[in-house]
Amino acid sequence: MYYRIEVKDRIRVTPNLFDLGTKEAVIKSVKKKYDGYISNDLGVVMDVSGIRQIGEGVIIPGDGSSYYEAIFDVLSFKPELQEVVTGKIRDIVDFGAFITLGPIDGMIHISQTMDDFVSFSKEKTLSGKESKKTLKVNDVCRSRIIAVSFKDPLNPKLGLTMRQPGLGRLDWVGEEGAKPESKKEDKKEANARTKSGAHSAGKESKKEAKKK
C-alpha cells in the first residue's frame, strides 16, 4: 500500500532558485515536480522523503535553467490487486459507495457492498434485504481491491468488493468472527448432553438387568 521508492531523474532548476544552495534548490524542484505526481509505476506520490545523490549541473543552450541528475526517495501510495484495505465511506449514491483510501477514493458497486440484495435510500444508506445490514457515510469498512487503473493520471480508479467473508463494515467483521466460537460452544454443549444422556441410559439398563 505505502512504499518508499528510489527514483532517478534529471531535475530542472529554474533561475529564480539560483540564489539557493544546490541541494536546497534541487529539493524544491523535486518536490514541485513529484508531490502529488500520479503514474502506473509510482502510484500516487505523497512526499519526497530525501535526496540521495545530486550530479553535476548542466546548462542547455537557449534554456536559462540548469539540470541535475538526482537520485531521491519518494513516499508513495501504490494500491495492489487483491490487497485488503481499510477506509471510511465518503459518499453513497444509487450505484454504490466511495471509500477514502489514503490520498484517493475507491469505488464499490452496490452489488459488491455485501452478499445480499441491496437497496439505496434517499438518506444515503445502503441496506441488505435478508441480513438487515446497513452502510452509511463515515462508516469504516474493510474491502479488497479488485481493479486498479491509472490510465487517466488526474482520475485514478480503484474498484473494491466487500462480498467475501471477513470484509465489510468493521463491526460486521467482528460479529462474523464471534459466530464460529458460539457455534463451537453450542456443539460442545450438545455433545456433552448426548454423552451424559447415553451414560445415564447405560446405568438404567444395568440396573434393570440386575433386577431381573
PDB file of C-alpha atoms in Angstrom:
ATOM      1  CA  MET A   1       0.000   0.000   0.000  1.00  0.00           C
ATOM      2  CA  TYR A   2       2.589   2.594   1.115  1.00  0.00           C
ATOM      3  CA  TYR A   3       6.117   2.339  -0.271  1.00  0.00           C
ATOM      4  CA  ARG A   4       9.403   4.205  -0.171  1.00  0.00           C
ATOM      5  CA  ILE A   5      10.681   4.152  -3.747  1.00  0.00           C
ATOM      6  CA  GLU A   6      14.064   5.222  -5.069  1.00  0.00           C
ATOM      7  CA  VAL A   7      13.766   7.418  -8.173  1.00  0.00           C
ATOM      8  CA  LYS A   8      16.408   8.682 -10.597  1.00  0.00           C
ATOM      9  CA  ASP A   9      15.540  11.683 -12.736  1.00  0.00           C
ATOM     10  CA  ARG A  10      17.012  14.776 -14.413  1.00  0.00           C
ATOM     11  CA  ILE A  11      15.700  17.718 -12.405  1.00  0.00           C
ATOM     12  CA  ARG A  12      15.210  21.182 -13.900  1.00  0.00           C
ATOM     13  CA  VAL A  13      16.170  24.047 -11.575  1.00  0.00           C
ATOM     14  CA  THR A  14      14.773  27.384 -12.747  1.00  0.00           C
ATOM     15  CA  PRO A  15      16.743  30.691 -12.484  1.00  0.00           C
ATOM     16  CA  ASN A  16      14.603  32.007  -9.604  1.00  0.00           C
ATOM     17  CA  LEU A  17      16.215  29.318  -7.397  1.00  0.00           C
ATOM     18  CA  PHE A  18      19.824  30.114  -8.295  1.00  0.00           C
ATOM     19  CA  ASP A  19      20.290  32.191  -5.137  1.00  0.00           C
ATOM     20  CA  LEU A  20      19.813  28.998  -3.046  1.00  0.00           C
ATOM     21  CA  GLY A  21      22.352  26.291  -2.387  1.00  0.00           C
ATOM     22  CA  THR A  22      22.401  23.455  -4.940  1.00  0.00           C
ATOM     23  CA  LYS A  23      20.850  20.869  -2.615  1.00  0.00           C
ATOM     24  CA  GLU A  24      18.071  23.165  -1.431  1.00  0.00           C
ATOM     25  CA  ALA A  25      17.273  24.269  -4.989  1.00  0.00           C
ATOM     26  CA  VAL A  26      17.149  20.655  -6.216  1.00  0.00           C
ATOM     27  CA  ILE A  27      14.930  19.583  -3.287  1.00  0.00           C
ATOM     28  CA  LYS A  28      12.453  22.394  -4.016  1.00  0.00           C
ATOM     29  CA  SER A  29      12.412  21.459  -7.702  1.00  0.00           C
ATOM     30  CA  VAL A  30      11.930  17.753  -6.990  1.00  0.00           C
ATOM     31  CA  LYS A  31       9.056  18.458  -4.586  1.00  0.00           C
ATOM     32  CA  LYS A  32       7.388  20.765  -7.099  1.00  0.00           C
ATOM     33  CA  LYS A  33       7.542  18.074  -9.772  1.00  0.00           C
ATOM     34  CA  TYR A  34       6.722  14.972  -7.712  1.00  0.00           C
ATOM     35  CA  ASP A  35       4.390  15.987  -4.863  1.00  0.00           C
ATOM     36  CA  GLY A  36       1.006  14.612  -5.948  1.00  0.00           C
ATOM     37  CA  TYR A  37       2.529  13.005  -9.051  1.00  0.00           C
ATOM     38  CA  ILE A  38       0.496  10.022 -10.290  1.00  0.00           C
ATOM     39  CA  SER A  39       1.716   7.200 -12.530  1.00  0.00           C
ATOM     40  CA  ASN A  40       1.246   3.478 -13.016  1.00  0.00           C
ATOM     41  CA  ASP A  41       4.813   2.776 -11.842  1.00  0.00           C
ATOM     42  CA  LEU A  42       4.896   5.019  -8.762  1.00  0.00           C
ATOM     43  CA  GLY A  43       1.232   5.174  -7.808  1.00  0.00           C
ATOM     44  CA  VAL A  44       0.370   8.417  -6.006  1.00  0.00           C
ATOM     45  CA  VAL A  45       3.451  10.236  -4.692  1.00  0.00           C
ATOM     46  CA  MET A  46       2.677  11.762  -1.296  1.00  0.00           C
ATOM     47  CA  ASP A  47       6.066  13.240  -0.400  1.00  0.00           C
ATOM     48  CA  VAL A  48       9.744  13.406  -1.324  1.00  0.00           C
ATOM     49  CA  SER A  49      11.436  11.938   1.741  1.00  0.00           C
ATOM     50  CA  GLY A  50      15.087  12.647   0.921  1.00  0.00           C
ATOM     51  CA  ILE A  51      17.798  13.298  -1.667  1.00  0.00           C
ATOM     52  CA  ARG A  52      20.415  10.554  -2.023  1.00  0.00           C
ATOM     53  CA  GLN A  53      22.657  11.988  -4.707  1.00  0.00           C
ATOM     54  CA  ILE A  54      22.989  15.095  -6.911  1.00  0.00           C
ATOM     55  CA  GLY A  55      25.164  15.062 -10.019  1.00  0.00           C
ATOM     56  CA  GLU A  56      26.906  17.928 -11.829  1.00  0.00           C
ATOM     57  CA  GLY A  57      24.677  20.684 -13.209  1.00  0.00           C
ATOM     58  CA  VAL A  58      24.221  21.011 -16.968  1.00  0.00           C
ATOM     59  CA  ILE A  59      23.110  24.095 -18.895  1.00  0.00           C
ATOM     60  CA  ILE A  60      21.345  23.675 -22.231  1.00  0.00           C
ATOM     61  CA  PRO A  61      21.831  26.488 -24.804  1.00  0.00           C
ATOM     62  CA  GLY A  62      18.695  28.551 -25.167  1.00  0.00           C
ATOM     63  CA  ASP A  63      17.343  27.429 -21.770  1.00  0.00           C
ATOM     64  CA  GLY A  64      18.065  29.594 -18.750  1.00  0.00           C
ATOM     65  CA  SER A  65      17.570  26.695 -16.296  1.00  0.00           C
ATOM     66  CA  SER A  66      20.151  24.200 -15.115  1.00  0.00           C
ATOM     67  CA  TYR A  67      19.656  20.422 -14.971  1.00  0.00           C
ATOM     68  CA  TYR A  68      20.894  17.961 -12.348  1.00  0.00           C
ATOM     69  CA  GLU A  69      20.877  14.163 -12.391  1.00  0.00           C
ATOM     70  CA  ALA A  70      19.417  13.329  -8.973  1.00  0.00           C
ATOM     71  CA  ILE A  71      18.587  10.186  -7.022  1.00  0.00           C
ATOM     72  CA  PHE A  72      15.930  10.600  -4.334  1.00  0.00           C
ATOM     73  CA  ASP A  73      13.287   8.715  -2.308  1.00  0.00           C
ATOM     74  CA  VAL A  74       9.551   9.266  -2.549  1.00  0.00           C
ATOM     75  CA  LEU A  75       6.788   8.071  -0.226  1.00  0.00           C
ATOM     76  CA  SER A  76       4.110   6.616  -2.449  1.00  0.00           C
ATOM     77  CA  PHE A  77       0.617   5.178  -2.160  1.00  0.00           C
ATOM     78  CA  LYS A  78       0.536   2.269  -4.604  1.00  0.00           C
ATOM     79  CA  PRO A  79      -2.569   0.037  -4.423  1.00  0.00           C
ATOM     80  CA  GLU A  80      -2.173  -3.600  -5.488  1.00  0.00           C
ATOM     81  CA  LEU A  81      -4.749  -6.044  -6.856  1.00  0.00           C
ATOM     82  CA  GLN A  82      -6.280  -8.344  -4.196  1.00  0.00           C
ATOM     83  CA  GLU A  83      -4.889  -6.162  -1.406  1.00  0.00           C
ATOM     84  CA  VAL A  84      -7.154  -5.799   1.648  1.00  0.00           C
ATOM     85  CA  VAL A  85      -7.546  -2.160   2.726  1.00  0.00           C
ATOM     86  CA  THR A  86      -9.457  -0.199   5.355  1.00  0.00           C
ATOM     87  CA  GLY A  87     -11.129   3.140   4.671  1.00  0.00           C
ATOM     88  CA  LYS A  88     -14.046   5.412   5.512  1.00  0.00           C
ATOM     89  CA  ILE A  89     -17.139   5.857   3.346  1.00  0.00           C
ATOM     90  CA  ARG A  90     -17.054   9.408   1.926  1.00  0.00           C
ATOM     91  CA  ASP A  91     -20.271   9.280  -0.083  1.00  0.00           C
ATOM     92  CA  ILE A  92     -23.103   6.916  -1.033  1.00  0.00           C
ATOM     93  CA  VAL A  93     -25.000   7.094  -4.328  1.00  0.00           C
ATOM     94  CA  ASP A  94     -27.600   4.908  -6.003  1.00  0.00           C
ATOM     95  CA  PHE A  95     -24.964   2.773  -7.752  1.00  0.00           C
ATOM     96  CA  GLY A  96     -22.597   2.253  -4.815  1.00  0.00           C
ATOM     97  CA  ALA A  97     -20.252   3.928  -2.349  1.00  0.00           C
ATOM     98  CA  PHE A  98     -16.987   5.885  -2.440  1.00  0.00           C
ATOM     99  CA  ILE A  99     -14.422   4.922   0.192  1.00  0.00           C
ATOM    100  CA  THR A 100     -11.455   7.148   1.045  1.00  0.00           C
ATOM    101  CA  LEU A 101      -8.183   5.193   0.945  1.00  0.00           C
ATOM    102  CA  GLY A 102      -5.244   7.451   1.719  1.00  0.00           C
ATOM    103  CA  PRO A 103      -4.901  10.164  -0.946  1.00  0.00           C
ATOM    104  CA  ILE A 104      -7.552   8.773  -3.357  1.00  0.00           C
ATOM    105  CA  ASP A 105     -11.020   7.192  -3.283  1.00  0.00           C
ATOM    106  CA  GLY A 106     -12.056   3.686  -4.236  1.00  0.00           C
ATOM    107  CA  MET A 107     -15.483   2.886  -5.674  1.00  0.00           C
ATOM    108  CA  ILE A 108     -17.531  -0.102  -4.582  1.00  0.00           C
ATOM    109  CA  HIS A 109     -20.518  -1.022  -6.750  1.00  0.00           C
ATOM    110  CA  ILE A 110     -23.791  -1.587  -4.917  1.00  0.00           C
ATOM    111  CA  SER A 111     -23.700  -5.285  -5.898  1.00  0.00           C
ATOM    112  CA  GLN A 112     -20.307  -5.659  -4.187  1.00  0.00           C
ATOM    113  CA  THR A 113     -21.178  -3.989  -0.860  1.00  0.00           C
ATOM    114  CA  MET A 114     -22.471  -7.198   0.773  1.00  0.00           C
ATOM    115  CA  ASP A 115     -23.591 -10.734  -0.054  1.00  0.00           C
ATOM    116  CA  ASP A 116     -27.266  -9.778  -0.190  1.00  0.00           C
ATOM    117  CA  PHE A 117     -29.860  -7.911  -2.242  1.00  0.00           C
ATOM    118  CA  VAL A 118     -29.017  -4.256  -1.551  1.00  0.00           C
ATOM    119  CA  SER A 119     -31.296  -1.222  -1.829  1.00  0.00           C
ATOM    120  CA  PHE A 120     -30.470   2.511  -1.785  1.00  0.00           C
ATOM    121  CA  SER A 121     -32.434   5.103   0.201  1.00  0.00           C
ATOM    122  CA  LYS A 122     -32.582   8.892  -0.155  1.00  0.00           C
ATOM    123  CA  GLU A 123     -30.920   9.151   3.280  1.00  0.00           C
ATOM    124  CA  LYS A 124     -27.735   7.885   1.571  1.00  0.00           C
ATOM    125  CA  THR A 125     -27.993   4.439   3.121  1.00  0.00           C
ATOM    126  CA  LEU A 126     -27.435   1.006   1.573  1.00  0.00           C
ATOM    127  CA  SER A 127     -29.477  -1.784   3.197  1.00  0.00           C
ATOM    128  CA  GLY A 128     -29.358  -5.579   2.842  1.00  0.00           C
ATOM    129  CA  LYS A 129     -32.751  -7.263   2.407  1.00  0.00           C
ATOM    130  CA  GLU A 130     -32.059 -10.520   4.287  1.00  0.00           C
ATOM    131  CA  SER A 131     -29.102  -9.587   6.503  1.00  0.00           C
ATOM    132  CA  LYS A 132     -30.568  -6.194   7.562  1.00  0.00           C
ATOM    133  CA  LYS A 133     -27.028  -4.798   7.358  1.00  0.00           C
ATOM    134  CA  THR A 134     -26.661  -1.095   6.520  1.00  0.00           C
ATOM    135  CA  LEU A 135     -23.934   1.182   5.218  1.00  0.00           C
ATOM    136  CA  LYS A 136     -23.834   4.919   5.873  1.00  0.00           C
ATOM    137  CA  VAL A 137     -21.480   7.826   5.253  1.00  0.00           C
ATOM    138  CA  ASN A 138     -18.468   7.778   7.654  1.00  0.00           C
ATOM    139  CA  ASP A 139     -18.734   4.009   8.291  1.00  0.00           C
ATOM    140  CA  VAL A 140     -15.276   2.423   8.458  1.00  0.00           C
ATOM    141  CA  CYS A 141     -15.024  -0.634   6.220  1.00  0.00           C
ATOM    142  CA  ARG A 142     -12.577  -3.313   5.170  1.00  0.00           C
ATOM    143  CA  SER A 143     -12.540  -4.130   1.455  1.00  0.00           C
ATOM    144  CA  ARG A 144     -10.490  -5.872  -1.206  1.00  0.00           C
ATOM    145  CA  ILE A 145      -9.066  -4.155  -4.301  1.00  0.00           C
ATOM    146  CA  ILE A 146     -10.288  -5.893  -7.468  1.00  0.00           C
ATOM    147  CA  ALA A 147      -9.423  -3.271 -10.109  1.00  0.00           C
ATOM    148  CA  VAL A 148      -6.692  -0.626 -10.472  1.00  0.00           C
ATOM    149  CA  SER A 149      -6.433   1.899 -13.319  1.00  0.00           C
ATOM    150  CA  PHE A 150      -4.022   4.822 -13.786  1.00  0.00           C
ATOM    151  CA  LYS A 151      -4.929   5.430 -17.436  1.00  0.00           C
ATOM    152  CA  ASP A 152      -6.131   8.913 -16.521  1.00  0.00           C
ATOM    153  CA  PRO A 153      -3.468  10.364 -14.159  1.00  0.00           C
ATOM    154  CA  LEU A 154      -5.887  13.052 -12.988  1.00  0.00           C
ATOM    155  CA  ASN A 155      -8.533  10.487 -12.080  1.00  0.00           C
ATOM    156  CA  PRO A 156      -7.064   7.127 -10.959  1.00  0.00           C
ATOM    157  CA  LYS A 157      -9.684   4.466 -10.336  1.00  0.00           C
ATOM    158  CA  LEU A 158      -9.897   1.685  -7.751  1.00  0.00           C
ATOM    159  CA  GLY A 159     -12.597  -0.979  -7.793  1.00  0.00           C
ATOM    160  CA  LEU A 160     -13.469  -2.627  -4.473  1.00  0.00           C
ATOM    161  CA  THR A 161     -15.535  -5.525  -3.111  1.00  0.00           C
ATOM    162  CA  MET A 162     -16.891  -6.427   0.336  1.00  0.00           C
ATOM    163  CA  ARG A 163     -18.809  -9.598  -0.538  1.00  0.00           C
ATOM    164  CA  GLN A 164     -16.212 -12.036   0.780  1.00  0.00           C
ATOM    165  CA  PRO A 165     -16.019 -13.302   4.395  1.00  0.00           C
ATOM    166  CA  GLY A 166     -14.003 -11.032   6.692  1.00  0.00           C
ATOM    167  CA  LEU A 167     -14.841  -7.914   4.658  1.00  0.00           C
ATOM    168  CA  GLY A 168     -17.377  -5.157   5.210  1.00  0.00           C
ATOM    169  CA  ARG A 169     -18.149  -2.703   7.985  1.00  0.00           C
ATOM    170  CA  LEU A 170     -15.735  -3.373  10.845  1.00  0.00           C
ATOM    171  CA  ASP A 171     -18.441  -4.349  13.338  1.00  0.00           C
ATOM    172  CA  TRP A 172     -19.784  -6.904  10.825  1.00  0.00           C
ATOM    173  CA  VAL A 173     -16.334  -8.458  10.697  1.00  0.00           C
ATOM    174  CA  GLY A 174     -16.273  -8.644  14.494  1.00  0.00           C
ATOM    175  CA  GLU A 175     -19.670 -10.346  14.559  1.00  0.00           C
ATOM    176  CA  GLU A 176     -18.592 -12.865  11.920  1.00  0.00           C
ATOM    177  CA  GLY A 177     -15.521 -13.697  13.982  1.00  0.00           C
ATOM    178  CA  ALA A 178     -17.655 -14.283  17.084  1.00  0.00           C
ATOM    179  CA  LYS A 179     -20.222 -16.567  15.425  1.00  0.00           C
ATOM    180  CA  PRO A 180     -17.984 -19.609  14.840  1.00  0.00           C
ATOM    181  CA  GLU A 181     -16.951 -19.550  18.518  1.00  0.00           C
ATOM    182  CA  SER A 182     -20.548 -19.582  19.696  1.00  0.00           C
ATOM    183  CA  LYS A 183     -21.317 -22.425  17.304  1.00  0.00           C
ATOM    184  CA  LYS A 184     -18.380 -24.400  18.659  1.00  0.00           C
ATOM    185  CA  GLU A 185     -19.631 -23.849  22.205  1.00  0.00           C
ATOM    186  CA  ASP A 186     -23.132 -24.979  21.203  1.00  0.00           C
ATOM    187  CA  LYS A 187     -21.689 -28.148  19.644  1.00  0.00           C
ATOM    188  CA  LYS A 188     -19.629 -28.864  22.754  1.00  0.00           C
ATOM    189  CA  GLU A 189     -22.694 -28.470  24.981  1.00  0.00           C
ATOM    190  CA  ALA A 190     -24.788 -30.648  22.677  1.00  0.00           C
ATOM    191  CA  ASN A 191     -22.099 -33.368  22.642  1.00  0.00           C
ATOM    192  CA  ALA A 192     -21.812 -33.192  26.414  1.00  0.00           C
ATOM    193  CA  ARG A 193     -25.583 -33.593  26.807  1.00  0.00           C
ATOM    194  CA  THR A 194     -25.592 -36.523  24.373  1.00  0.00           C
ATOM    195  CA  LYS A 195     -22.769 -38.273  26.254  1.00  0.00           C
ATOM    196  CA  SER A 196     -24.455 -37.559  29.577  1.00  0.00           C
ATOM    197  CA  GLY A 197     -27.740 -38.950  28.280  1.00  0.00           C
ATOM    198  CA  ALA A 198     -26.053 -42.060  26.898  1.00  0.00           C
ATOM    199  CA  HIS A 199     -24.201 -42.603  30.213  1.00  0.00           C
ATOM    200  CA  SER A 200     -27.450 -42.296  32.185  1.00  0.00           C
ATOM    201  CA  ALA A 201     -29.246 -44.662  29.825  1.00  0.00           C
ATOM    202  CA  GLY A 202     -26.431 -47.176  30.280  1.00  0.00           C
ATOM    203  CA  LYS A 203     -26.768 -47.031  34.062  1.00  0.00           C
ATOM    204  CA  GLU A 204     -30.542 -47.560  33.877  1.00  0.00           C
ATOM    205  CA  SER A 205     -30.052 -50.593  31.611  1.00  0.00           C
ATOM    206  CA  LYS A 206     -27.569 -52.108  34.075  1.00  0.00           C
ATOM    207  CA  LYS A 207     -29.986 -51.568  36.995  1.00  0.00           C
ATOM    208  CA  GLU A 208     -32.822 -53.266  35.100  1.00  0.00           C
ATOM    209  CA  ALA A 209     -30.566 -56.189  34.213  1.00  0.00           C
ATOM    210  CA  LYS A 210     -29.598 -56.673  37.911  1.00  0.00           C
ATOM    211  CA  LYS A 211     -33.264 -56.644  38.996  1.00  0.00           C
ATOM    212  CA  LYS A 212     -34.037 -59.426  36.512  1.00  0.00           C
TER     213      LYS A 212
END
